[in-house]
């Protein structure tokens, strides 16, 4: 079934640990995005990639890194997790960036940093 | 978000009509999106407006006024399954989406 998958579904992590959230899409979309969603704040863009091999910073990039080695995968890494990174993380993709390009979302990863 | 305002919560009755408003910063505007998000699930696309006026899609319609920085989502013939959060997002000059905090819609029988 075409779409976006994310792993893990949920994770409890000790502060200071390194963690990679995985995201894979099979729609051959060029653009991919990582958002975090916190109660009362809405979705905030962490990093994005307009095409394989390129990445860019969003609104809240500090403490996170991404890579885009191929079209399908867009992992998000927390180098040293802190409690303020407790959130629900959504990966999304769109055919291209800009204009009428619906973003398709993965099911999300619920991350708790203690 | 960056100056996207929508009500936090609204309540409506099954079978009725509800209008969810969204106001946004007009500078660097490249389109307005509405998404639906059921509790514990991912957002799903509802509508896109880039020109002024009303876009109708079944029971859902979306309106845009670019000069006023204003949009609304109109839901008709409300059903219980419409209970969800509705997210307004504007596309900025860098073609990124800036999201509102969402409006939680509660439908009562």
JSON list of C-alpha atoms in Angstrom, two decimals:
[
{"chain": "A", "resi": 1, "resn": "UNK", "atom": "CA", "xyz": [0.00, 0.00, 0.00]},
{"chain": "A", "resi": 2, "resn": "UNK", "atom": "CA", "xyz": [1.47, 3.34, -1.08]},
{"chain": "A", "resi": 3, "resn": "UNK", "atom": "CA", "xyz": [2.18, 5.86, 1.63]},
{"chain": "A", "resi": 4, "resn": "UNK", "atom": "CA", "xyz": [4.56, 6.87, 4.36]},
{"chain": "A", "resi": 5, "resn": "UNK", "atom": "CA", "xyz": [5.76, 4.71, 7.19]},
{"chain": "A", "resi": 6, "resn": "UNK", "atom": "CA", "xyz": [7.46, 5.85, 10.37]},
{"chain": "A", "resi": 7, "resn": "UNK", "atom": "CA", "xyz": [9.32, 3.90, 13.02]},
{"chain": "A", "resi": 8, "resn": "UNK", "atom": "CA", "xyz": [9.16, 3.50, 15.90]},
{"chain": "A", "resi": 9, "resn": "UNK", "atom": "CA", "xyz": [5.51, 4.17, 16.74]},
{"chain": "A", "resi": 10, "resn": "UNK", "atom": "CA", "xyz": [6.51, 5.36, 20.20]},
{"chain": "A", "resi": 11, "resn": "UNK", "atom": "CA", "xyz": [9.67, 5.53, 22.25]},
{"chain": "A", "resi": 12, "resn": "UNK", "atom": "CA", "xyz": [10.74, 6.46, 25.76]},
{"chain": "A", "resi": 13, "resn": "UNK", "atom": "CA", "xyz": [14.28, 7.76, 25.79]},
{"chain": "A", "resi": 14, "resn": "UNK", "atom": "CA", "xyz": [16.70, 8.81, 28.51]},
{"chain": "A", "resi": 15, "resn": "UNK", "atom": "CA", "xyz": [18.04, 12.34, 28.24]},
{"chain": "A", "resi": 16, "resn": "UNK", "atom": "CA", "xyz": [21.44, 12.47, 26.58]},
{"chain": "A", "resi": 17, "resn": "UNK", "atom": "CA", "xyz": [20.82, 9.44, 24.38]},
{"chain": "A", "resi": 18, "resn": "UNK", "atom": "CA", "xyz": [21.04, 9.50, 20.60]},
{"chain": "A", "resi": 19, "resn": "UNK", "atom": "CA", "xyz": [17.91, 8.54, 18.65]},
{"chain": "A", "resi": 20, "resn": "UNK", "atom": "CA", "xyz": [17.02, 8.22, 14.97]},
{"chain": "A", "resi": 21, "resn": "UNK", "atom": "CA", "xyz": [13.43, 8.37, 13.82]},
{"chain": "A", "resi": 22, "resn": "UNK", "atom": "CA", "xyz": [12.89, 6.62, 10.52]},
{"chain": "A", "resi": 23, "resn": "UNK", "atom": "CA", "xyz": [10.66, 7.71, 7.66]},
{"chain": "A", "resi": 24, "resn": "UNK", "atom": "CA", "xyz": [10.13, 5.96, 4.33]},
{"chain": "A", "resi": 25, "resn": "UNK", "atom": "CA", "xyz": [7.77, 6.82, 1.47]},
{"chain": "A", "resi": 26, "resn": "UNK", "atom": "CA", "xyz": [7.01, 4.82, -1.66]},
{"chain": "A", "resi": 27, "resn": "UNK", "atom": "CA", "xyz": [5.23, 7.51, -3.68]},
{"chain": "A", "resi": 28, "resn": "UNK", "atom": "CA", "xyz": [8.43, 8.75, -5.34]},
{"chain": "A", "resi": 29, "resn": "UNK", "atom": "CA", "xyz": [7.79, 12.20, -3.91]},
{"chain": "A", "resi": 30, "resn": "UNK", "atom": "CA", "xyz": [10.61, 14.70, -4.26]},
{"chain": "A", "resi": 31, "resn": "UNK", "atom": "CA", "xyz": [9.91, 16.75, -1.13]},
{"chain": "A", "resi": 32, "resn": "UNK", "atom": "CA", "xyz": [9.92, 15.46, 2.43]},
{"chain": "A", "resi": 33, "resn": "UNK", "atom": "CA", "xyz": [9.41, 17.15, 5.78]},
{"chain": "A", "resi": 34, "resn": "UNK", "atom": "CA", "xyz": [9.78, 16.57, 9.50]},
{"chain": "A", "resi": 35, "resn": "UNK", "atom": "CA", "xyz": [7.37, 18.29, 11.89]},
{"chain": "A", "resi": 36, "resn": "UNK", "atom": "CA", "xyz": [6.84, 18.20, 15.62]},
{"chain": "A", "resi": 37, "resn": "UNK", "atom": "CA", "xyz": [3.39, 18.68, 17.11]},
{"chain": "A", "resi": 38, "resn": "UNK", "atom": "CA", "xyz": [2.95, 19.96, 20.63]},
{"chain": "A", "resi": 39, "resn": "UNK", "atom": "CA", "xyz": [-0.32, 20.72, 22.40]},
{"chain": "A", "resi": 40, "resn": "UNK", "atom": "CA", "xyz": [-1.47, 24.27, 21.73]},
{"chain": "A", "resi": 41, "resn": "UNK", "atom": "CA", "xyz": [1.33, 25.03, 19.29]},
{"chain": "A", "resi": 42, "resn": "UNK", "atom": "CA", "xyz": [0.38, 23.22, 16.12]},
{"chain": "A", "resi": 43, "resn": "UNK", "atom": "CA", "xyz": [2.80, 21.65, 13.70]},
{"chain": "A", "resi": 44, "resn": "UNK", "atom": "CA", "xyz": [6.27, 23.19, 13.49]},
{"chain": "A", "resi": 45, "resn": "UNK", "atom": "CA", "xyz": [8.72, 22.40, 10.70]},
{"chain": "A", "resi": 46, "resn": "UNK", "atom": "CA", "xyz": [12.05, 20.97, 11.87]},
{"chain": "A", "resi": 47, "resn": "UNK", "atom": "CA", "xyz": [13.85, 20.17, 8.60]},
{"chain": "A", "resi": 48, "resn": "UNK", "atom": "CA", "xyz": [12.88, 19.60, 5.02]},
{"chain": "A", "resi": 49, "resn": "UNK", "atom": "CA", "xyz": [14.30, 18.23, 1.79]},
{"chain": "A", "resi": 50, "resn": "UNK", "atom": "CA", "xyz": [13.21, 19.40, -1.66]},
{"chain": "A", "resi": 51, "resn": "UNK", "atom": "CA", "xyz": [14.95, 16.55, -3.44]},
{"chain": "A", "resi": 52, "resn": "UNK", "atom": "CA", "xyz": [17.36, 13.71, -2.73]},
{"chain": "A", "resi": 53, "resn": "UNK", "atom": "CA", "xyz": [20.76, 15.04, -1.71]},
{"chain": "A", "resi": 54, "resn": "UNK", "atom": "CA", "xyz": [19.51, 18.39, -0.37]},
{"chain": "A", "resi": 55, "resn": "UNK", "atom": "CA", "xyz": [18.17, 19.43, 3.03]},
{"chain": "A", "resi": 56, "resn": "UNK", "atom": "CA", "xyz": [17.12, 22.68, 4.69]},
{"chain": "A", "resi": 57, "resn": "UNK", "atom": "CA", "xyz": [16.33, 24.05, 8.12]},
{"chain": "A", "resi": 58, "resn": "UNK", "atom": "CA", "xyz": [12.80, 24.79, 9.22]},
{"chain": "A", "resi": 59, "resn": "UNK", "atom": "CA", "xyz": [11.43, 26.80, 12.11]},
{"chain": "A", "resi": 60, "resn": "UNK", "atom": "CA", "xyz": [12.86, 24.66, 14.96]},
{"chain": "A", "resi": 61, "resn": "UNK", "atom": "CA", "xyz": [16.01, 22.83, 13.72]},
{"chain": "A", "resi": 62, "resn": "UNK", "atom": "CA", "xyz": [18.23, 23.05, 16.81]},
{"chain": "A", "resi": 63, "resn": "UNK", "atom": "CA", "xyz": [19.10, 19.66, 18.29]},
{"chain": "A", "resi": 64, "resn": "UNK", "atom": "CA", "xyz": [18.04, 17.78, 15.17]},
{"chain": "A", "resi": 65, "resn": "UNK", "atom": "CA", "xyz": [19.76, 16.64, 11.99]},
{"chain": "A", "resi": 66, "resn": "UNK", "atom": "CA", "xyz": [18.54, 14.96, 8.81]},
{"chain": "A", "resi": 67, "resn": "UNK", "atom": "CA", "xyz": [19.93, 13.31, 5.73]},
{"chain": "A", "resi": 68, "resn": "UNK", "atom": "CA", "xyz": [18.43, 12.47, 2.33]},
{"chain": "A", "resi": 69, "resn": "UNK", "atom": "CA", "xyz": [20.62, 9.89, 0.67]},
{"chain": "A", "resi": 70, "resn": "UNK", "atom": "CA", "xyz": [17.84, 8.68, -1.65]},
{"chain": "A", "resi": 71, "resn": "UNK", "atom": "CA", "xyz": [14.28, 9.59, -2.65]},
{"chain": "A", "resi": 72, "resn": "UNK", "atom": "CA", "xyz": [12.49, 7.24, -0.28]},
{"chain": "A", "resi": 73, "resn": "UNK", "atom": "CA", "xyz": [14.17, 7.72, 3.11]},
{"chain": "A", "resi": 74, "resn": "UNK", "atom": "CA", "xyz": [14.41, 10.77, 5.35]},
{"chain": "A", "resi": 75, "resn": "UNK", "atom": "CA", "xyz": [15.69, 9.93, 8.84]},
{"chain": "A", "resi": 76, "resn": "UNK", "atom": "CA", "xyz": [15.65, 12.44, 11.70]},
{"chain": "A", "resi": 77, "resn": "UNK", "atom": "CA", "xyz": [18.39, 12.21, 14.34]},
{"chain": "A", "resi": 78, "resn": "UNK", "atom": "CA", "xyz": [18.43, 13.64, 17.84]},
{"chain": "A", "resi": 79, "resn": "UNK", "atom": "CA", "xyz": [22.11, 13.71, 18.72]},
{"chain": "A", "resi": 80, "resn": "UNK", "atom": "CA", "xyz": [21.62, 14.13, 22.48]},
{"chain": "A", "resi": 81, "resn": "UNK", "atom": "CA", "xyz": [17.98, 14.09, 23.51]},
{"chain": "A", "resi": 82, "resn": "UNK", "atom": "CA", "xyz": [16.58, 16.63, 25.99]},
{"chain": "A", "resi": 83, "resn": "UNK", "atom": "CA", "xyz": [13.17, 16.63, 27.74]},
{"chain": "A", "resi": 84, "resn": "UNK", "atom": "CA", "xyz": [11.97, 19.58, 25.63]},
{"chain": "A", "resi": 85, "resn": "UNK", "atom": "CA", "xyz": [12.12, 17.26, 22.62]},
{"chain": "A", "resi": 86, "resn": "UNK", "atom": "CA", "xyz": [9.24, 15.26, 24.03]},
{"chain": "A", "resi": 87, "resn": "UNK", "atom": "CA", "xyz": [6.66, 15.53, 21.28]},
{"chain": "A", "resi": 88, "resn": "UNK", "atom": "CA", "xyz": [4.81, 13.77, 18.48]},
{"chain": "A", "resi": 89, "resn": "UNK", "atom": "CA", "xyz": [6.92, 13.73, 15.33]},
{"chain": "A", "resi": 90, "resn": "UNK", "atom": "CA", "xyz": [5.33, 13.56, 11.89]},
{"chain": "A", "resi": 91, "resn": "UNK", "atom": "CA", "xyz": [7.10, 12.90, 8.63]},
{"chain": "A", "resi": 92, "resn": "UNK", "atom": "CA", "xyz": [5.38, 14.14, 5.47]},
{"chain": "A", "resi": 93, "resn": "UNK", "atom": "CA", "xyz": [6.00, 14.18, 1.75]},
{"chain": "A", "resi": 94, "resn": "UNK", "atom": "CA", "xyz": [4.72, 16.00, -1.31]},
{"chain": "A", "resi": 95, "resn": "UNK", "atom": "CA", "xyz": [5.29, 15.53, -5.02]},
{"chain": "A", "resi": 96, "resn": "UNK", "atom": "CA", "xyz": [7.28, 18.74, -5.18]},
{"chain": "A", "resi": 97, "resn": "UNK", "atom": "CA", "xyz": [7.63, 21.82, -3.01]},
{"chain": "A", "resi": 98, "resn": "UNK", "atom": "CA", "xyz": [5.28, 24.74, -3.36]},
{"chain": "A", "resi": 99, "resn": "UNK", "atom": "CA", "xyz": [1.99, 25.53, -5.04]},
{"chain": "A", "resi": 100, "resn": "UNK", "atom": "CA", "xyz": [-0.85, 23.07, -4.86]},
{"chain": "A", "resi": 101, "resn": "UNK", "atom": "CA", "xyz": [1.13, 20.21, -3.42]},
{"chain": "A", "resi": 102, "resn": "UNK", "atom": "CA", "xyz": [-0.77, 18.23, -0.85]},
{"chain": "A", "resi": 103, "resn": "UNK", "atom": "CA", "xyz": [1.43, 16.95, 1.92]},
{"chain": "A", "resi": 104, "resn": "UNK", "atom": "CA", "xyz": [0.89, 13.33, 2.91]},
{"chain": "A", "resi": 105, "resn": "UNK", "atom": "CA", "xyz": [1.65, 12.47, 6.51]},
{"chain": "A", "resi": 106, "resn": "UNK", "atom": "CA", "xyz": [3.01, 9.38, 8.18]},
{"chain": "A", "resi": 107, "resn": "UNK", "atom": "CA", "xyz": [1.30, 7.98, 11.30]},
{"chain": "A", "resi": 108, "resn": "UNK", "atom": "CA", "xyz": [3.70, 9.76, 13.66]},
{"chain": "A", "resi": 109, "resn": "UNK", "atom": "CA", "xyz": [6.20, 8.81, 16.36]},
{"chain": "A", "resi": 110, "resn": "UNK", "atom": "CA", "xyz": [5.38, 9.66, 19.96]},
{"chain": "A", "resi": 111, "resn": "UNK", "atom": "CA", "xyz": [8.68, 10.40, 21.71]},
{"chain": "A", "resi": 112, "resn": "UNK", "atom": "CA", "xyz": [9.12, 10.89, 25.45]},
{"chain": "A", "resi": 113, "resn": "UNK", "atom": "CA", "xyz": [12.48, 12.09, 26.77]},
{"chain": "A", "resi": 114, "resn": "UNK", "atom": "CA", "xyz": [13.00, 11.61, 30.50]},
{"chain": "B", "resi": 1, "resn": "UNK", "atom": "CA", "xyz": [3.02, 29.48, 14.43]},
{"chain": "B", "resi": 2, "resn": "UNK", "atom": "CA", "xyz": [3.59, 32.80, 12.77]},
{"chain": "B", "resi": 3, "resn": "UNK", "atom": "CA", "xyz": [0.37, 34.78, 13.08]},
{"chain": "B", "resi": 4, "resn": "UNK", "atom": "CA", "xyz": [-2.11, 32.10, 12.17]},
{"chain": "B", "resi": 5, "resn": "UNK", "atom": "CA", "xyz": [-5.17, 32.45, 14.39]},
{"chain": "B", "resi": 6, "resn": "UNK", "atom": "CA", "xyz": [-8.08, 30.08, 14.68]},
{"chain": "B", "resi": 7, "resn": "UNK", "atom": "CA", "xyz": [-10.45, 29.30, 17.57]},
{"chain": "B", "resi": 8, "resn": "UNK", "atom": "CA", "xyz": [-9.23, 26.67, 20.00]},
{"chain": "B", "resi": 9, "resn": "UNK", "atom": "CA", "xyz": [-12.49, 24.76, 20.25]},
{"chain": "B", "resi": 10, "resn": "UNK", "atom": "CA", "xyz": [-15.99, 24.78, 18.79]},
{"chain": "B", "resi": 11, "resn": "UNK", "atom": "CA", "xyz": [-19.11, 22.74, 19.47]},
{"chain": "B", "resi": 12, "resn": "UNK", "atom": "CA", "xyz": [-21.87, 21.97, 16.98]},
{"chain": "B", "resi": 13, "resn": "UNK", "atom": "CA", "xyz": [-24.85, 19.67, 16.63]},
{"chain": "B", "resi": 14, "resn": "UNK", "atom": "CA", "xyz": [-25.13, 16.67, 14.34]},
{"chain": "B", "resi": 15, "resn": "UNK", "atom": "CA", "xyz": [-26.85, 17.63, 11.07]},
{"chain": "B", "resi": 16, "resn": "UNK", "atom": "CA", "xyz": [-26.05, 21.34, 11.48]},
{"chain": "B", "resi": 17, "resn": "UNK", "atom": "CA", "xyz": [-23.57, 23.66, 9.74]},
{"chain": "B", "resi": 18, "resn": "UNK", "atom": "CA", "xyz": [-20.39, 25.03, 11.30]},
{"chain": "B", "resi": 19, "resn": "UNK", "atom": "CA", "xyz": [-17.89, 27.63, 10.08]},
{"chain": "B", "resi": 20, "resn": "UNK", "atom": "CA", "xyz": [-14.30, 27.56, 11.32]},
{"chain": "B", "resi": 21, "resn": "UNK", "atom": "CA", "xyz": [-12.43, 30.82, 10.78]},
{"chain": "B", "resi": 22, "resn": "UNK", "atom": "CA", "xyz": [-8.73, 31.39, 10.22]},
{"chain": "B", "resi": 23, "resn": "UNK", "atom": "CA", "xyz": [-6.83, 34.67, 9.98]},
{"chain": "B", "resi": 24, "resn": "UNK", "atom": "CA", "xyz": [-3.26, 34.87, 8.81]},
{"chain": "B", "resi": 25, "resn": "UNK", "atom": "CA", "xyz": [-0.38, 37.20, 8.06]},
{"chain": "B", "resi": 26, "resn": "UNK", "atom": "CA", "xyz": [-0.76, 38.35, 4.46]},
{"chain": "B", "resi": 27, "resn": "UNK", "atom": "CA", "xyz": [2.89, 39.01, 3.58]},
{"chain": "B", "resi": 28, "resn": "UNK", "atom": "CA", "xyz": [4.59, 36.32, 1.51]},
{"chain": "B", "resi": 29, "resn": "UNK", "atom": "CA", "xyz": [1.35, 34.44, 0.91]},
{"chain": "B", "resi": 30, "resn": "UNK", "atom": "CA", "xyz": [1.34, 31.51, -1.50]},
{"chain": "B", "resi": 31, "resn": "UNK", "atom": "CA", "xyz": [-1.85, 29.64, -0.65]},
{"chain": "B", "resi": 32, "resn": "UNK", "atom": "CA", "xyz": [-4.03, 28.46, 2.21]},
{"chain": "B", "resi": 33, "resn": "UNK", "atom": "CA", "xyz": [-4.58, 24.83, 3.21]},
{"chain": "B", "resi": 34, "resn": "UNK", "atom": "CA", "xyz": [-7.05, 23.10, 5.51]},
{"chain": "B", "resi": 35, "resn": "UNK", "atom": "CA", "xyz": [-6.32, 19.70, 7.02]},
{"chain": "B", "resi": 36, "resn": "UNK", "atom": "CA", "xyz": [-8.35, 17.41, 9.25]},
{"chain": "B", "resi": 37, "resn": "UNK", "atom": "CA", "xyz": [-6.78, 15.53, 12.14]},
{"chain": "B", "resi": 38, "resn": "UNK", "atom": "CA", "xyz": [-8.60, 12.94, 14.20]},
{"chain": "B", "resi": 39, "resn": "UNK", "atom": "CA", "xyz": [-7.29, 12.39, 17.72]},
{"chain": "B", "resi": 40, "resn": "UNK", "atom": "CA", "xyz": [-4.15, 10.27, 17.71]},
{"chain": "B", "resi": 41, "resn": "UNK", "atom": "CA", "xyz": [-3.92, 10.24, 13.93]},
{"chain": "B", "resi": 42, "resn": "UNK", "atom": "CA", "xyz": [-2.04, 12.05, 11.19]},
{"chain": "B", "resi": 43, "resn": "UNK", "atom": "CA", "xyz": [-3.39, 15.16, 9.45]},
{"chain": "B", "resi": 44, "resn": "UNK", "atom": "CA", "xyz": [-5.15, 14.59, 6.12]},
{"chain": "B", "resi": 45, "resn": "UNK", "atom": "CA", "xyz": [-5.67, 17.15, 3.36]},
{"chain": "B", "resi": 46, "resn": "UNK", "atom": "CA", "xyz": [-9.07, 18.81, 2.94]},
{"chain": "B", "resi": 47, "resn": "UNK", "atom": "CA", "xyz": [-8.68, 21.86, 0.72]},
{"chain": "B", "resi": 48, "resn": "UNK", "atom": "CA", "xyz": [-6.40, 24.41, -0.93]},
{"chain": "B", "resi": 49, "resn": "UNK", "atom": "CA", "xyz": [-7.20, 28.01, -1.86]},
{"chain": "B", "resi": 50, "resn": "UNK", "atom": "CA", "xyz": [-4.90, 30.41, -3.65]},
{"chain": "B", "resi": 51, "resn": "UNK", "atom": "CA", "xyz": [-7.46, 32.71, -5.31]},
{"chain": "B", "resi": 52, "resn": "UNK", "atom": "CA", "xyz": [-10.28, 34.61, -3.64]},
{"chain": "B", "resi": 53, "resn": "UNK", "atom": "CA", "xyz": [-13.60, 32.88, -3.40]},
{"chain": "B", "resi": 54, "resn": "UNK", "atom": "CA", "xyz": [-15.28, 29.68, -2.39]},
{"chain": "B", "resi": 55, "resn": "UNK", "atom": "CA", "xyz": [-14.11, 26.16, -3.23]},
{"chain": "B", "resi": 56, "resn": "UNK", "atom": "CA", "xyz": [-16.76, 23.51, -2.70]},
{"chain": "B", "resi": 57, "resn": "UNK", "atom": "CA", "xyz": [-16.02, 19.84, -2.23]},
{"chain": "B", "resi": 58, "resn": "UNK", "atom": "CA", "xyz": [-19.00, 17.80, -1.10]},
{"chain": "B", "resi": 59, "resn": "UNK", "atom": "CA", "xyz": [-20.04, 18.68, 2.43]},
{"chain": "B", "resi": 60, "resn": "UNK", "atom": "CA", "xyz": [-16.91, 20.79, 2.92]},
{"chain": "B", "resi": 61, "resn": "UNK", "atom": "CA", "xyz": [-16.24, 24.23, 1.45]},
{"chain": "B", "resi": 62, "resn": "UNK", "atom": "CA", "xyz": [-13.34, 26.62, 1.94]},
{"chain": "B", "resi": 63, "resn": "UNK", "atom": "CA", "xyz": [-13.31, 30.37, 1.40]},
{"chain": "B", "resi": 64, "resn": "UNK", "atom": "CA", "xyz": [-10.41, 32.78, 0.95]},
{"chain": "B", "resi": 65, "resn": "UNK", "atom": "CA", "xyz": [-10.05, 36.55, 1.03]},
{"chain": "B", "resi": 66, "resn": "UNK", "atom": "CA", "xyz": [-6.42, 37.43, 0.33]},
{"chain": "B", "resi": 67, "resn": "UNK", "atom": "CA", "xyz": [-6.81, 41.16, 1.00]},
{"chain": "B", "resi": 68, "resn": "UNK", "atom": "CA", "xyz": [-8.28, 40.47, 4.46]},
{"chain": "B", "resi": 69, "resn": "UNK", "atom": "CA", "xyz": [-5.95, 37.59, 5.34]},
{"chain": "B", "resi": 70, "resn": "UNK", "atom": "CA", "xyz": [-9.02, 35.50, 6.10]},
{"chain": "B", "resi": 71, "resn": "UNK", "atom": "CA", "xyz": [-10.25, 32.02, 5.34]},
{"chain": "B", "resi": 72, "resn": "UNK", "atom": "CA", "xyz": [-12.99, 29.79, 6.61]},
{"chain": "B", "resi": 73, "resn": "UNK", "atom": "CA", "xyz": [-13.87, 26.13, 6.39]},
{"chain": "B", "resi": 74, "resn": "UNK", "atom": "CA", "xyz": [-17.59, 25.40, 6.17]},
{"chain": "B", "resi": 75, "resn": "UNK", "atom": "CA", "xyz": [-18.86, 21.97, 7.14]},
{"chain": "B", "resi": 76, "resn": "UNK", "atom": "CA", "xyz": [-22.45, 21.08, 6.25]},
{"chain": "B", "resi": 77, "resn": "UNK", "atom": "CA", "xyz": [-24.72, 18.24, 7.39]},
{"chain": "B", "resi": 78, "resn": "UNK", "atom": "CA", "xyz": [-22.40, 17.49, 10.27]},
{"chain": "B", "resi": 79, "resn": "UNK", "atom": "CA", "xyz": [-21.80, 13.87, 11.16]},
{"chain": "B", "resi": 80, "resn": "UNK", "atom": "CA", "xyz": [-20.32, 12.45, 14.34]},
{"chain": "B", "resi": 81, "resn": "UNK", "atom": "CA", "xyz": [-17.24, 11.36, 12.38]},
{"chain": "B", "resi": 82, "resn": "UNK", "atom": "CA", "xyz": [-16.51, 15.05, 11.72]},
{"chain": "B", "resi": 83, "resn": "UNK", "atom": "CA", "xyz": [-15.39, 15.37, 15.33]},
{"chain": "B", "resi": 84, "resn": "UNK", "atom": "CA", "xyz": [-11.72, 16.20, 14.85]},
{"chain": "B", "resi": 85, "resn": "UNK", "atom": "CA", "xyz": [-9.24, 19.05, 14.86]},
{"chain": "B", "resi": 86, "resn": "UNK", "atom": "CA", "xyz": [-9.14, 21.28, 11.79]},
{"chain": "B", "resi": 87, "resn": "UNK", "atom": "CA", "xyz": [-5.78, 22.80, 10.94]},
{"chain": "B", "resi": 88, "resn": "UNK", "atom": "CA", "xyz": [-5.33, 25.97, 8.92]},
{"chain": "B", "resi": 89, "resn": "UNK", "atom": "CA", "xyz": [-1.95, 26.46, 7.24]},
{"chain": "B", "resi": 90, "resn": "UNK", "atom": "CA", "xyz": [-0.62, 29.16, 4.93]},
{"chain": "B", "resi": 91, "resn": "UNK", "atom": "CA", "xyz": [2.18, 28.63, 2.44]},
{"chain": "B", "resi": 92, "resn": "UNK", "atom": "CA", "xyz": [4.85, 31.28, 2.89]},
{"chain": "B", "resi": 93, "resn": "UNK", "atom": "CA", "xyz": [7.25, 32.92, 0.45]},
{"chain": "B", "resi": 94, "resn": "UNK", "atom": "CA", "xyz": [9.66, 29.97, 0.84]},
{"chain": "B", "resi": 95, "resn": "UNK", "atom": "CA", "xyz": [6.84, 27.55, -0.04]},
{"chain": "B", "resi": 96, "resn": "UNK", "atom": "CA", "xyz": [6.79, 26.12, 3.46]},
{"chain": "B", "resi": 97, "resn": "UNK", "atom": "CA", "xyz": [3.59, 25.61, 5.44]},
{"chain": "B", "resi": 98, "resn": "UNK", "atom": "CA", "xyz": [3.01, 27.70, 8.57]},
{"chain": "B", "resi": 99, "resn": "UNK", "atom": "CA", "xyz": [0.41, 26.02, 10.73]},
{"chain": "B", "resi": 100, "resn": "UNK", "atom": "CA", "xyz": [-2.21, 27.27, 13.12]},
{"chain": "B", "resi": 101, "resn": "UNK", "atom": "CA", "xyz": [-2.69, 25.47, 16.43]},
{"chain": "B", "resi": 102, "resn": "UNK", "atom": "CA", "xyz": [-5.91, 23.89, 15.16]},
{"chain": "B", "resi": 103, "resn": "UNK", "atom": "CA", "xyz": [-9.59, 24.07, 16.07]},
{"chain": "B", "resi": 104, "resn": "UNK", "atom": "CA", "xyz": [-11.02, 21.12, 17.97]},
{"chain": "B", "resi": 105, "resn": "UNK", "atom": "CA", "xyz": [-14.57, 20.52, 16.72]},
{"chain": "B", "resi": 106, "resn": "UNK", "atom": "CA", "xyz": [-16.91, 18.65, 19.02]},
{"chain": "B", "resi": 107, "resn": "UNK", "atom": "CA", "xyz": [-20.11, 17.28, 17.48]},
{"chain": "B", "resi": 108, "resn": "UNK", "atom": "CA", "xyz": [-23.02, 16.57, 19.79]},
{"chain": "B", "resi": 109, "resn": "UNK", "atom": "CA", "xyz": [-25.97, 14.33, 18.89]}
]
